[in-house]
Short mmCIF file of C-alpha atoms in Angstrom, two decimals:
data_model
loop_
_atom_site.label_atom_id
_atom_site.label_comp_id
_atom_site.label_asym_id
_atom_site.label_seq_id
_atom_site.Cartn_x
_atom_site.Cartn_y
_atom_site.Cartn_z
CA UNK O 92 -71.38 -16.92 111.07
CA UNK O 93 -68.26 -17.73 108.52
CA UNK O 94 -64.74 -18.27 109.16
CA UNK O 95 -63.07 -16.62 106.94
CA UNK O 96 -59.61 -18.35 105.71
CA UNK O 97 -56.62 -16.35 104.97
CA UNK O 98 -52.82 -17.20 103.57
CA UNK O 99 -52.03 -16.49 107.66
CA UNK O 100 -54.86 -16.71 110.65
CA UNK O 101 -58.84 -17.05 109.77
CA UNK O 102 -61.07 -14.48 110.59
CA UNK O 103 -64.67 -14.96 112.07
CA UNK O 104 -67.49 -12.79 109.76
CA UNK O 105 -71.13 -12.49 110.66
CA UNK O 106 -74.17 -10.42 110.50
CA UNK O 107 -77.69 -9.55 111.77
CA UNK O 108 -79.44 -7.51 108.89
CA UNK O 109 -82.70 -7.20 109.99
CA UNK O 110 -83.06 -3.67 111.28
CA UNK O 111 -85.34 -2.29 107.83
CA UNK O 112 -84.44 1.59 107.13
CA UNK O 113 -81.60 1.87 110.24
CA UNK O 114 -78.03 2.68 109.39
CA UNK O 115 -75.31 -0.60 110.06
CA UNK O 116 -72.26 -0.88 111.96
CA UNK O 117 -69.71 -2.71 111.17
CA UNK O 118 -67.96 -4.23 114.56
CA UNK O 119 -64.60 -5.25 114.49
CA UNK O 120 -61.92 -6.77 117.10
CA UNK O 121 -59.32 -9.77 117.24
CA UNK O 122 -59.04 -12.48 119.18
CA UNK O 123 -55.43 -13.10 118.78
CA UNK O 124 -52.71 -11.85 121.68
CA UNK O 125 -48.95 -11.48 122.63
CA UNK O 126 -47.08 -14.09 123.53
CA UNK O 127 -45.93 -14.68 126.90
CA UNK O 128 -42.25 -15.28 126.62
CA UNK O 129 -41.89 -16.67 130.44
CA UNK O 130 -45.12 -17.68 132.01
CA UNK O 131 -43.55 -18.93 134.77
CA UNK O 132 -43.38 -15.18 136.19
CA UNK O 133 -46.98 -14.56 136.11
CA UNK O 134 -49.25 -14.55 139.40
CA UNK O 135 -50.74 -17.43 137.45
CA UNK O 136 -51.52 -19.95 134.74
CA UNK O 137 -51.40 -16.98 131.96
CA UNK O 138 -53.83 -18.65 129.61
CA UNK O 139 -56.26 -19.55 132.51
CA UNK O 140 -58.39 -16.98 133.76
CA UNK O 141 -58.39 -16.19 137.48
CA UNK O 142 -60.28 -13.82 139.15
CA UNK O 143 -59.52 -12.45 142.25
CA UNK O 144 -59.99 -8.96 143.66
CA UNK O 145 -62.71 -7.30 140.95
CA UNK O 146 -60.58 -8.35 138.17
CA UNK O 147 -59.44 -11.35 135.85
CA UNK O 148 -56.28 -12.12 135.04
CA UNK O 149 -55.19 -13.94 131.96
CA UNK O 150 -53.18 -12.73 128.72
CA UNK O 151 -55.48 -10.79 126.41
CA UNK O 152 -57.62 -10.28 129.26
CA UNK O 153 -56.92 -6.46 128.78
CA UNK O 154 -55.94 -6.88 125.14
CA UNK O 155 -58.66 -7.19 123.70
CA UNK O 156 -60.82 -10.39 125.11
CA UNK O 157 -63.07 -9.10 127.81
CA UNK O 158 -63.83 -6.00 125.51
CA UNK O 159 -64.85 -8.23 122.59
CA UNK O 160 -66.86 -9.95 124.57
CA UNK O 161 -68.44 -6.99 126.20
CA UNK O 162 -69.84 -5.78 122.47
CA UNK O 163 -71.05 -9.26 121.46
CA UNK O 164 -72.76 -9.55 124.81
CA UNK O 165 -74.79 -6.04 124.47
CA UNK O 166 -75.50 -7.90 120.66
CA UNK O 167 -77.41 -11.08 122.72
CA UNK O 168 -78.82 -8.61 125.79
CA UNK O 169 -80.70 -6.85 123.38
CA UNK O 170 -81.76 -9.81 121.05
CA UNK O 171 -82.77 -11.63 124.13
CA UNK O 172 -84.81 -8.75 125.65
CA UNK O 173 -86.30 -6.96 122.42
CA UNK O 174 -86.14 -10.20 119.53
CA UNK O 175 -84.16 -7.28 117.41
CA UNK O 176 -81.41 -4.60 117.39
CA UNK O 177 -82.03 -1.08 116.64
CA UNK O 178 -79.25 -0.79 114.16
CA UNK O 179 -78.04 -3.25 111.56
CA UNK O 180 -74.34 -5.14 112.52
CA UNK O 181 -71.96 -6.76 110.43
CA UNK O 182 -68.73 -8.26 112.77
CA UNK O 183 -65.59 -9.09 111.82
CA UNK O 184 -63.16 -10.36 114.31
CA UNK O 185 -59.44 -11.70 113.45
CA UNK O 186 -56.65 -13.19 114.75
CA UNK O 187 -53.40 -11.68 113.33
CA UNK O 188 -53.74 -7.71 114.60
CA UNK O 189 -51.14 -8.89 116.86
CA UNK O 190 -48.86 -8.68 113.93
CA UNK O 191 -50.21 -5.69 112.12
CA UNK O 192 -52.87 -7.47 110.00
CA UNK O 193 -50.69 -8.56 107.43
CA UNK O 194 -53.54 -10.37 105.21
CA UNK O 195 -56.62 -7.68 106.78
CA UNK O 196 -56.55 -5.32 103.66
CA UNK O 197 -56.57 -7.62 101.56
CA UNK O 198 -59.79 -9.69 103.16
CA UNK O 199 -61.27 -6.33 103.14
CA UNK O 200 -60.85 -5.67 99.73
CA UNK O 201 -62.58 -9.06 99.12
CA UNK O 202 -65.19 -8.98 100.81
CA UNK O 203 -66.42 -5.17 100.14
CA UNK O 204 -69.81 -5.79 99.62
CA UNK O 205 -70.74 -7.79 102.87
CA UNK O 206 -68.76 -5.43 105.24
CA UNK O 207 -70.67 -2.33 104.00
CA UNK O 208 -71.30 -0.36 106.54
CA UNK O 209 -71.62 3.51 107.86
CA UNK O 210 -69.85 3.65 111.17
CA UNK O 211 -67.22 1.00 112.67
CA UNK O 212 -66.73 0.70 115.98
CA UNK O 213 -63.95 -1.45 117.62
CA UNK O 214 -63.25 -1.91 121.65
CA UNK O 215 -59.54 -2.47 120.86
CA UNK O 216 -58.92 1.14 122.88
CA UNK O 217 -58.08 2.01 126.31
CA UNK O 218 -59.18 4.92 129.01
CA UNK O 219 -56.35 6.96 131.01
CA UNK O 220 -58.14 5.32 134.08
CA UNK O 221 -61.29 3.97 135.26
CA UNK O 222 -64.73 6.18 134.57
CA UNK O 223 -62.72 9.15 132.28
CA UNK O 224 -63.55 8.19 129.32
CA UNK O 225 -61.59 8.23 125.75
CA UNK O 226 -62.56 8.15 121.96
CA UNK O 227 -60.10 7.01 119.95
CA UNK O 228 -60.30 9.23 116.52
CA UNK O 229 -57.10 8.41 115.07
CA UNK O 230 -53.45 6.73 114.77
CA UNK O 231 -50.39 6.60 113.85
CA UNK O 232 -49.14 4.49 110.76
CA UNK O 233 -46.13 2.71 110.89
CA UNK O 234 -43.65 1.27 108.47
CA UNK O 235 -40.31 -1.19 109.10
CA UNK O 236 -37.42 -2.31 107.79
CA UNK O 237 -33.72 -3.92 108.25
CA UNK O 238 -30.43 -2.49 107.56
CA UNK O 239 -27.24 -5.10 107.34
CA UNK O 240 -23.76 -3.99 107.28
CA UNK O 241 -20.98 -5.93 105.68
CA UNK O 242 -17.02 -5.47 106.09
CA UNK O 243 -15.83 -8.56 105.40
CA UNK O 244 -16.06 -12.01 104.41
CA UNK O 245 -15.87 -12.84 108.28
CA UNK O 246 -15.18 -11.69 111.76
CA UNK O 247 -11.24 -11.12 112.40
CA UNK O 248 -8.80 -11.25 115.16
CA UNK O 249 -8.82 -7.86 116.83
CA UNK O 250 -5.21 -7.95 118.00
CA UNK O 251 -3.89 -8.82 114.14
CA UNK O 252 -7.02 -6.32 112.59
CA UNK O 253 -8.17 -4.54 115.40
CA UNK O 254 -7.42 -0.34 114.25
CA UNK O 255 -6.62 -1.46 110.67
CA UNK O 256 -10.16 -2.25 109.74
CA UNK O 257 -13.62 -1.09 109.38
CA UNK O 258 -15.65 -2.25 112.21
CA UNK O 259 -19.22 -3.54 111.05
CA UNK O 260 -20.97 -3.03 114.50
CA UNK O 261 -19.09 0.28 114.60
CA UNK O 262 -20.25 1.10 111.06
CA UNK O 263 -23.38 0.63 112.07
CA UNK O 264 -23.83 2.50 114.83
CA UNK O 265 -22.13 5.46 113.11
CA UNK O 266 -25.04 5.07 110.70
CA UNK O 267 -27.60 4.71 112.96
CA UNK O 268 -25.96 7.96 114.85
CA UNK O 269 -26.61 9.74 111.44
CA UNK O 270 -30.69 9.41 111.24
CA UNK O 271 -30.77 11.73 113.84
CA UNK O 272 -29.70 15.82 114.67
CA UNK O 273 -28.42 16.98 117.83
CA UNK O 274 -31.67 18.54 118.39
CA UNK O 275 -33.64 15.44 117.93
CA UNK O 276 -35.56 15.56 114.95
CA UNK O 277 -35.13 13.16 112.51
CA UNK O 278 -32.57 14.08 109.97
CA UNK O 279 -33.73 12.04 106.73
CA UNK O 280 -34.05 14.28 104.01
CA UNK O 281 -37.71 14.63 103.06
CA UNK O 282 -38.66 12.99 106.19
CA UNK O 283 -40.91 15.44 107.11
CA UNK O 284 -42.03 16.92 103.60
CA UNK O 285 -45.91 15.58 103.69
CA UNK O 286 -46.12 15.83 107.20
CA UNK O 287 -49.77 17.38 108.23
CA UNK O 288 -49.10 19.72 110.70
CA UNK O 289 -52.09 19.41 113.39
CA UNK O 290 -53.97 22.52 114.08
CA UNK O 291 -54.33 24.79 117.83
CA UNK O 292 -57.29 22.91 118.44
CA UNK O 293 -56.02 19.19 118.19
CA UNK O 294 -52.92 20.59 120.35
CA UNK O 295 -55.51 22.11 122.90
CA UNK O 296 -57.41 19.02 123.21
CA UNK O 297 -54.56 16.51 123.84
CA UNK O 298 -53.70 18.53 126.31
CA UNK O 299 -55.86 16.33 128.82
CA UNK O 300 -54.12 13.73 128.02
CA UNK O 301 -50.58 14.59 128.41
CA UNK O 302 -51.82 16.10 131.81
CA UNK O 303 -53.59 11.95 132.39
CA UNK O 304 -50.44 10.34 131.21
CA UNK O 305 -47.95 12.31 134.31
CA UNK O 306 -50.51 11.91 136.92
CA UNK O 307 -50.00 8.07 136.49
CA UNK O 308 -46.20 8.21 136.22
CA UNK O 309 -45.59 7.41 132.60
CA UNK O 310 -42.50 7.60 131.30
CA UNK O 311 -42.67 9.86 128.49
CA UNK O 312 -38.98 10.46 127.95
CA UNK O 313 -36.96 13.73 127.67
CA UNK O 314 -36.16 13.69 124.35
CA UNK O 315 -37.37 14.09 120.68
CA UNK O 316 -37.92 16.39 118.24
CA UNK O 317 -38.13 20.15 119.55
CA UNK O 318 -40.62 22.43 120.04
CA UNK O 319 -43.47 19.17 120.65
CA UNK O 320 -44.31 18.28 124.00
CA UNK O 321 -43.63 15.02 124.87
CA UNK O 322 -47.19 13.48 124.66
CA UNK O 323 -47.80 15.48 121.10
CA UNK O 324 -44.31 13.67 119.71
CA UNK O 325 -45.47 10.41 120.49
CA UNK O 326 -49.32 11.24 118.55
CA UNK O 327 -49.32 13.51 116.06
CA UNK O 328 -45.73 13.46 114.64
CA UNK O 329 -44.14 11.09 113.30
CA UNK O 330 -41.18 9.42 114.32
CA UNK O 331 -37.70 7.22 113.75
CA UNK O 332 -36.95 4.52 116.22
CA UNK O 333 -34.26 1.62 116.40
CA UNK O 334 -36.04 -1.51 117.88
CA UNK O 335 -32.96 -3.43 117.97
CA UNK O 336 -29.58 -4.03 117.26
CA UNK O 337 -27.26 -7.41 116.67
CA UNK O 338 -23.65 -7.08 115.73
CA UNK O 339 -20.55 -9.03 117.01
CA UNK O 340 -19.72 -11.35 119.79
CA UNK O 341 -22.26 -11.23 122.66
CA UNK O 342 -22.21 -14.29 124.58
CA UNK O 343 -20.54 -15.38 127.35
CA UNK O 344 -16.60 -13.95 128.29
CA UNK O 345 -14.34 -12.28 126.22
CA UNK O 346 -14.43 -13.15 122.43
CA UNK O 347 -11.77 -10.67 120.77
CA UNK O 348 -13.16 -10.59 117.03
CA UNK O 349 -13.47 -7.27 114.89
CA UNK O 350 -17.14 -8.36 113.60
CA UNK O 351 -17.86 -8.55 109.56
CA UNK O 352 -21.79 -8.25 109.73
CA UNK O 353 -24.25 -5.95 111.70
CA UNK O 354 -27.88 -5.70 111.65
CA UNK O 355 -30.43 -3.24 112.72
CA UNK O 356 -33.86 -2.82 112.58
CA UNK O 357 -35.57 0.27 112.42
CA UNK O 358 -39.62 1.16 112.94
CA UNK O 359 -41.23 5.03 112.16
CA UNK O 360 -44.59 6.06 113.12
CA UNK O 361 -46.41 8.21 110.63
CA UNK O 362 -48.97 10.73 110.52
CA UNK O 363 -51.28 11.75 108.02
CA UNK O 364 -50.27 12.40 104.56
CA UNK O 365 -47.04 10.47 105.14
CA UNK O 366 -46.53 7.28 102.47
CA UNK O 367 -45.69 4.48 104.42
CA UNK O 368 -43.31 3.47 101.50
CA UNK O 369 -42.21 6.51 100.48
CA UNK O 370 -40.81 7.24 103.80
CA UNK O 371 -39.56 3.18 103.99
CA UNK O 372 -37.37 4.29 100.48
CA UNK O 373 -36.10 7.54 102.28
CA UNK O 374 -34.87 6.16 105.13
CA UNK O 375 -33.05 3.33 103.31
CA UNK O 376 -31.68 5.29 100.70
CA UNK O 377 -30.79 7.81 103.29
CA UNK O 378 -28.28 4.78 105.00
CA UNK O 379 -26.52 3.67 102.00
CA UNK O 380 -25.70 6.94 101.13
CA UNK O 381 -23.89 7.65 103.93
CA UNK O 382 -22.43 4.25 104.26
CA UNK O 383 -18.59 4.57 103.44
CA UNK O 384 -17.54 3.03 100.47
CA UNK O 385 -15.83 0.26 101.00
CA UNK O 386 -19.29 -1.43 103.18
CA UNK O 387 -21.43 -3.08 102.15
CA UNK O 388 -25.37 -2.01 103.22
CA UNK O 389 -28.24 -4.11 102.03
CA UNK O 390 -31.66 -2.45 103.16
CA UNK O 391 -34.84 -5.33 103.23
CA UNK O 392 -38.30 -3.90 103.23
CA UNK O 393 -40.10 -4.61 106.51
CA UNK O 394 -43.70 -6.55 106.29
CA UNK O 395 -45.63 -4.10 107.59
CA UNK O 396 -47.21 -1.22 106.03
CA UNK O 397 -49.97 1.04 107.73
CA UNK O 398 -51.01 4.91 106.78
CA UNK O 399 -52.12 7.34 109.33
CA UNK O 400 -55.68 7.63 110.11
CA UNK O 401 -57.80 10.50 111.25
CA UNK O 402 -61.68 10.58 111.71
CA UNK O 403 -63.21 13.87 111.89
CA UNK O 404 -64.50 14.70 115.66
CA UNK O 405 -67.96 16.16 114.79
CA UNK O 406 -68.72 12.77 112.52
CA UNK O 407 -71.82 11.00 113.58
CA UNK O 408 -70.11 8.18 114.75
CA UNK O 409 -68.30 10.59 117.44
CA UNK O 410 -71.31 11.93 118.45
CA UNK O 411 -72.98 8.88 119.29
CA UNK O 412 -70.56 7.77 121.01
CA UNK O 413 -69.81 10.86 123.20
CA UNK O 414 -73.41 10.99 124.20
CA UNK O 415 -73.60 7.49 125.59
CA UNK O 416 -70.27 8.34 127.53
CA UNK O 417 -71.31 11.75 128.59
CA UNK O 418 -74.61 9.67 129.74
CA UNK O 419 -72.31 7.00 131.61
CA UNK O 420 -69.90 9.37 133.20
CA UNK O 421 -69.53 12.50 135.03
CA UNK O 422 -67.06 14.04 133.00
CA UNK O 423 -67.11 15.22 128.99
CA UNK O 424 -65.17 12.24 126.56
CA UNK O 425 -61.32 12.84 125.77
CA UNK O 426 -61.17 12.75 121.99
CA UNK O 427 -57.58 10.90 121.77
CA UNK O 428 -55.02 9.91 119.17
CA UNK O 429 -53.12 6.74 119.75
CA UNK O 430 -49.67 6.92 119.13
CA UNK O 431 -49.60 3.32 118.27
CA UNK O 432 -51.33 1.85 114.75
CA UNK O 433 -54.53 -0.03 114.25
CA UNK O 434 -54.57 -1.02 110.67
CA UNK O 435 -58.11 -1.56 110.67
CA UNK O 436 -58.87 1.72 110.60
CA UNK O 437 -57.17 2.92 107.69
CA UNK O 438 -58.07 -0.13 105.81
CA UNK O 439 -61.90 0.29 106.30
CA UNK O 440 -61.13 4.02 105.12
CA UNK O 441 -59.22 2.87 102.16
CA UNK O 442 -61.26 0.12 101.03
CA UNK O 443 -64.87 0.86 102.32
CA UNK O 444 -64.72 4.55 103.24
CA UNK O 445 -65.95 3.90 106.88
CA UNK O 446 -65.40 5.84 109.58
CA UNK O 447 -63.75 3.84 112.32
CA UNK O 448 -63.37 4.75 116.22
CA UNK O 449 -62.31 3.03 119.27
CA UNK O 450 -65.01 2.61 122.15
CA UNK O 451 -62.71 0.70 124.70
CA UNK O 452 -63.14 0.44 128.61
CA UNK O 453 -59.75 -1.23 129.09
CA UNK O 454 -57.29 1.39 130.90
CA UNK O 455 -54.00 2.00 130.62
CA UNK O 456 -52.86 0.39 133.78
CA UNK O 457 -53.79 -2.77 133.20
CA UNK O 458 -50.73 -4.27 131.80
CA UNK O 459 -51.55 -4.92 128.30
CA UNK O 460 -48.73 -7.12 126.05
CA UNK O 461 -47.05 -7.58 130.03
CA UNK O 462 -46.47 -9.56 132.96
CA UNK O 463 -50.02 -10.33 135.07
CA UNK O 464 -52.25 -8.26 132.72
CA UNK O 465 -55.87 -7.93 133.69
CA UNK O 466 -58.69 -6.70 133.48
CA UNK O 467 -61.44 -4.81 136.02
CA UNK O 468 -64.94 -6.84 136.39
CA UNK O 469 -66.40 -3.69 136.76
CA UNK O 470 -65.38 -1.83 133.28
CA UNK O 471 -66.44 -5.20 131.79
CA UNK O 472 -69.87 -4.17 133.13
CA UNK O 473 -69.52 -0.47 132.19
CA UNK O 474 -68.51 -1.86 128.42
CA UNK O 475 -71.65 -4.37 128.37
CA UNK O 476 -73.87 -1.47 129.25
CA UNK O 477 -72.62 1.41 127.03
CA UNK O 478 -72.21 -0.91 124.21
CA UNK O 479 -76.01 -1.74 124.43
CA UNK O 480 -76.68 2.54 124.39
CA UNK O 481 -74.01 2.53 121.88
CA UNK O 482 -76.20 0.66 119.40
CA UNK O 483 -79.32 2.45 120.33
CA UNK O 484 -77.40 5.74 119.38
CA UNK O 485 -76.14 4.35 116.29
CA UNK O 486 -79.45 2.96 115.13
CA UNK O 487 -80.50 7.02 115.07
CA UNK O 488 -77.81 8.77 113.93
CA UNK O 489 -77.43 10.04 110.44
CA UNK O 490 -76.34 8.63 107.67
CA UNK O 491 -73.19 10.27 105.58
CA UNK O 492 -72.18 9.70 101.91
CA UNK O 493 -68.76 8.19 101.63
#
C-alpha cells in the first residue's frame, strides 16, 4: 500500500500480484465527497454514520463509501477463505473525483507501468432501483468555462444612465439568449460537427431506462434539442448549460445602479468524438463575436477537461460482469450511459488503453451529493457478494490486446 502525493489530494495505490497466468484488474474509486453546505438540516450528524431502518446514513454513504468498501471487502473474504484471489488486482483510490480529477491523468500517466491492467472496474455507479441491475459502459465528457461582460468602469445611477447605456447584466443575458435556437439545439457554429451519432441499437437499449427514470418521477424536463427523447439528450448528445449567473445589485432592497460587470459560467457535456477544447474555443469565440462592440467580453478557460468515453458492450469485461448480475438477479443487466462524466474512464483509455465499467449497487434514490443521503444495508451485501463472483469471472475471462 502507497499513498500517492499529488499537487492537490493523495491517492492510495496498492496491489496483490500473485495470481501466476490470470488476467489483472485494475480497481478504482475515491474516497473524497460533496460538501454539505448546511448540516444542520440533515436527520443527523452528516459525517457520523447512523443506521436506522436497513440503511446508513452519512454523506458519501451513497457516493461512493459503502461501495468502496464493498469491493475491498470481497478482496479480504476471499484472501481470508482461499489464502489467494483468482485474478490479479491493482487499486487505486483518490480523493479529488469530487472535482473532476484535476491531477488523475496526470498520476496515471506516471505511474503506467504499475497500473497495467486488462479490465477496470469501479463501484462509483448506481442502479434505477434495488435488484435491476445497471452496467455502466460509458459517459459523457464535459468541459467549462467563464464569460465576463464589461460596460463600464463602474456601476451607474439608473435614473441619470438608466436607457442611455448598455446594460452589462442585460448584455449578458442577450448573449447567453444567443447560444441557443428556438428549437433548442445549441446554436454554436460547429457545435455539433464531430458529434457521433449513436446507432438504432444504443437508442433501443436506453430505452429501459428512460422507461426506469418516469416510473420514479424524475424530472427530465420538456425541453432540448429536437427530435431526442428526453433521457437520450441527457446521454448520448451533448449539451450547453448555464450553471450560474452574477450580475448587478442583489442584496437586500432596492439598489438603483445600471451594473458595469456580469459574469456567467457555462458547462457542456460531450459525447464521443467531441474535443473537449475544441468545443471550449467554439463556444467562447462564438460569445465575443456576437458581443456588441462597444463591451467588453473576456472568456477564461474552465479547469476541467474530460472526453467522452464508450466501452464496447460485447468486451470481456461486460460479459463478466453481466453474468454475475444475470446470476444475482432475476432480470437481464441494463447496459447504461451516464449522462454525467467519470474522468477515470477516459483517462485509463487514454493513458493505459483499459477498458473501464461501472459495477455499482448504489440506486438512484438514495440522495447522492443531497440532504440525508444513504445507503441500503442490504445492496451493501448484494455488492460484497457479486464483487467476490465478479473477480472469479474476471480471473477467466479473456485477455484482449490494447
Amino acid at each position: 500500500i502507497q499513498v500517492m502525493e499529488t499537487p492537490g489530494h493523495p491517492s492510495v495505490y496498492a496491489d496483490w500480484l500473485h495470481a501466476d497466468g490470470a488476467p489483472a484488474v485494475l480497481l478504482y474509486g475515491h474516497f473524497d465527497v460533496q460538501p454539505v453546505p448546511d448540516p444542520a438540516v440533515w436527520s443527523s450528524d452528516p459525517f457520523q454514520p447512523d443506521f436506522r431502518d436497513g440503511r446508513v446514513y452519512a454523506r458519501g454513504s451513497s457516493d461512493m463509501k459503502c461501495q468502496l468498501l464493498a469491493s475491498l471487502l470481497a478482496i479480504e473474504d476471499l484472501l481470508a477463505e482461499d489464502g489467494r484471489l483468482p485474478v490479479n488486482v491493482r487499486v487505486l483510490f483518490e480523493g479529488e473525483e469530487e472535482t473532476l480529477s484535476p491531477n488523475l491523468r496526470g498520476l496515471v500517466s506516471g505511474m503506467r507501468d504499475r497500473l497495467q491492467a486488462d479490465f477496470a472496474v469501479t463501484a462509483d455507479g448506481q442502479q434505477p432501483v434495488a435488484g435491476r441491475p445497471r452496467i455502466g459502459v460509458g459517459s459523457r465528457g464535459f468541459c467549462d468555462l467563464e464569460v465576463h461582460v464589461q460596460t463600464a468602469d463602474g456601476d451607474l445611477h439608473s435614473g441619470t444612465y438608466g436607457g442611455t447605456v448598455r446594460n452589462a447584466a442585460r448584455t449578458l443575458g442577450e448573449l447567453i439568449a444567443g447560444l441557443y435556437s428556438a428549437d433548442g439545439r445549441v446554436a454554436v457554429d460547429g457545435f455539433y460537427d464531430d458529434v457521433d451519432v449513436p446507432s438504432h441499437e444504443e437508442r433501443v437499449l436506453l430505452a429501459g431506462e428512460l422507461e426506469a427514470a418516469a416510473a420514479q418521477g424524475a424530472v427530465l424536463g420538456s425541453t432540448g434539442e429536437p427530435g431526442w427523447s428526453a433521457w437520450e439528450r441527457a446521454t448520448l448528445r451533448p449539451s450547453l448549460e448555464v450553471n450560474g449567473l452574477i450580475g448587478g445589485y442583489t442584496g437586500p432592497g432596492p439598489m438603483t445602479v445600471v451594473p458595469a460587470r456580469a459574469l456567467a459560467k457555462l458547462s457542456c457535456r460531450l459525447v464521443p468524438d467531441q474535443d473537449p477544447d475544441a468545443v471550449r474555443r467554439l463556444v467562447g469565440d462564438h460569445l465575443v463575436r456576437h458581443a456588441p462592440p462597444d463591451v467588453r467580453v473576456t472568456v477564461v478557460r474552465g479547469g476541467a477537461s474530460v472526453p467522452a468515453y464508450r466501452c464496447r458492450r460485447d468486451h470481456p469485461v461486460v460479459t463478466a460482469a453481466a453474468s454475475v448480475l444475470r446470476e444475482m438477479s432475476s432480470g437481464e443487466p441494463e447496459l447504461a450511459i451516464s449522462g454525467g462524466s467519470l474522468p477515470v474512464q477516459a483517462y485509463l483509455k487514454a493513458e493505459l488503453g483499459v477498458s473501464t465499467i461501472t459495477f455499482g449497487f448504489s440506486t438512484d434514490d438514495e440522495g447522492a451529493h443531497g440532504i440525508d443521503e444513504f445507503h441500503r444495508l442490504e445492496s451493501f451485501t448484494d455488492a460484497r457478494a457479486a464483487y467476490r463472483r465478479l473477480y472469479a469471472e474476471l480471473g477467466r475471462a479473456p485477455v484482449e490486446e490494447a
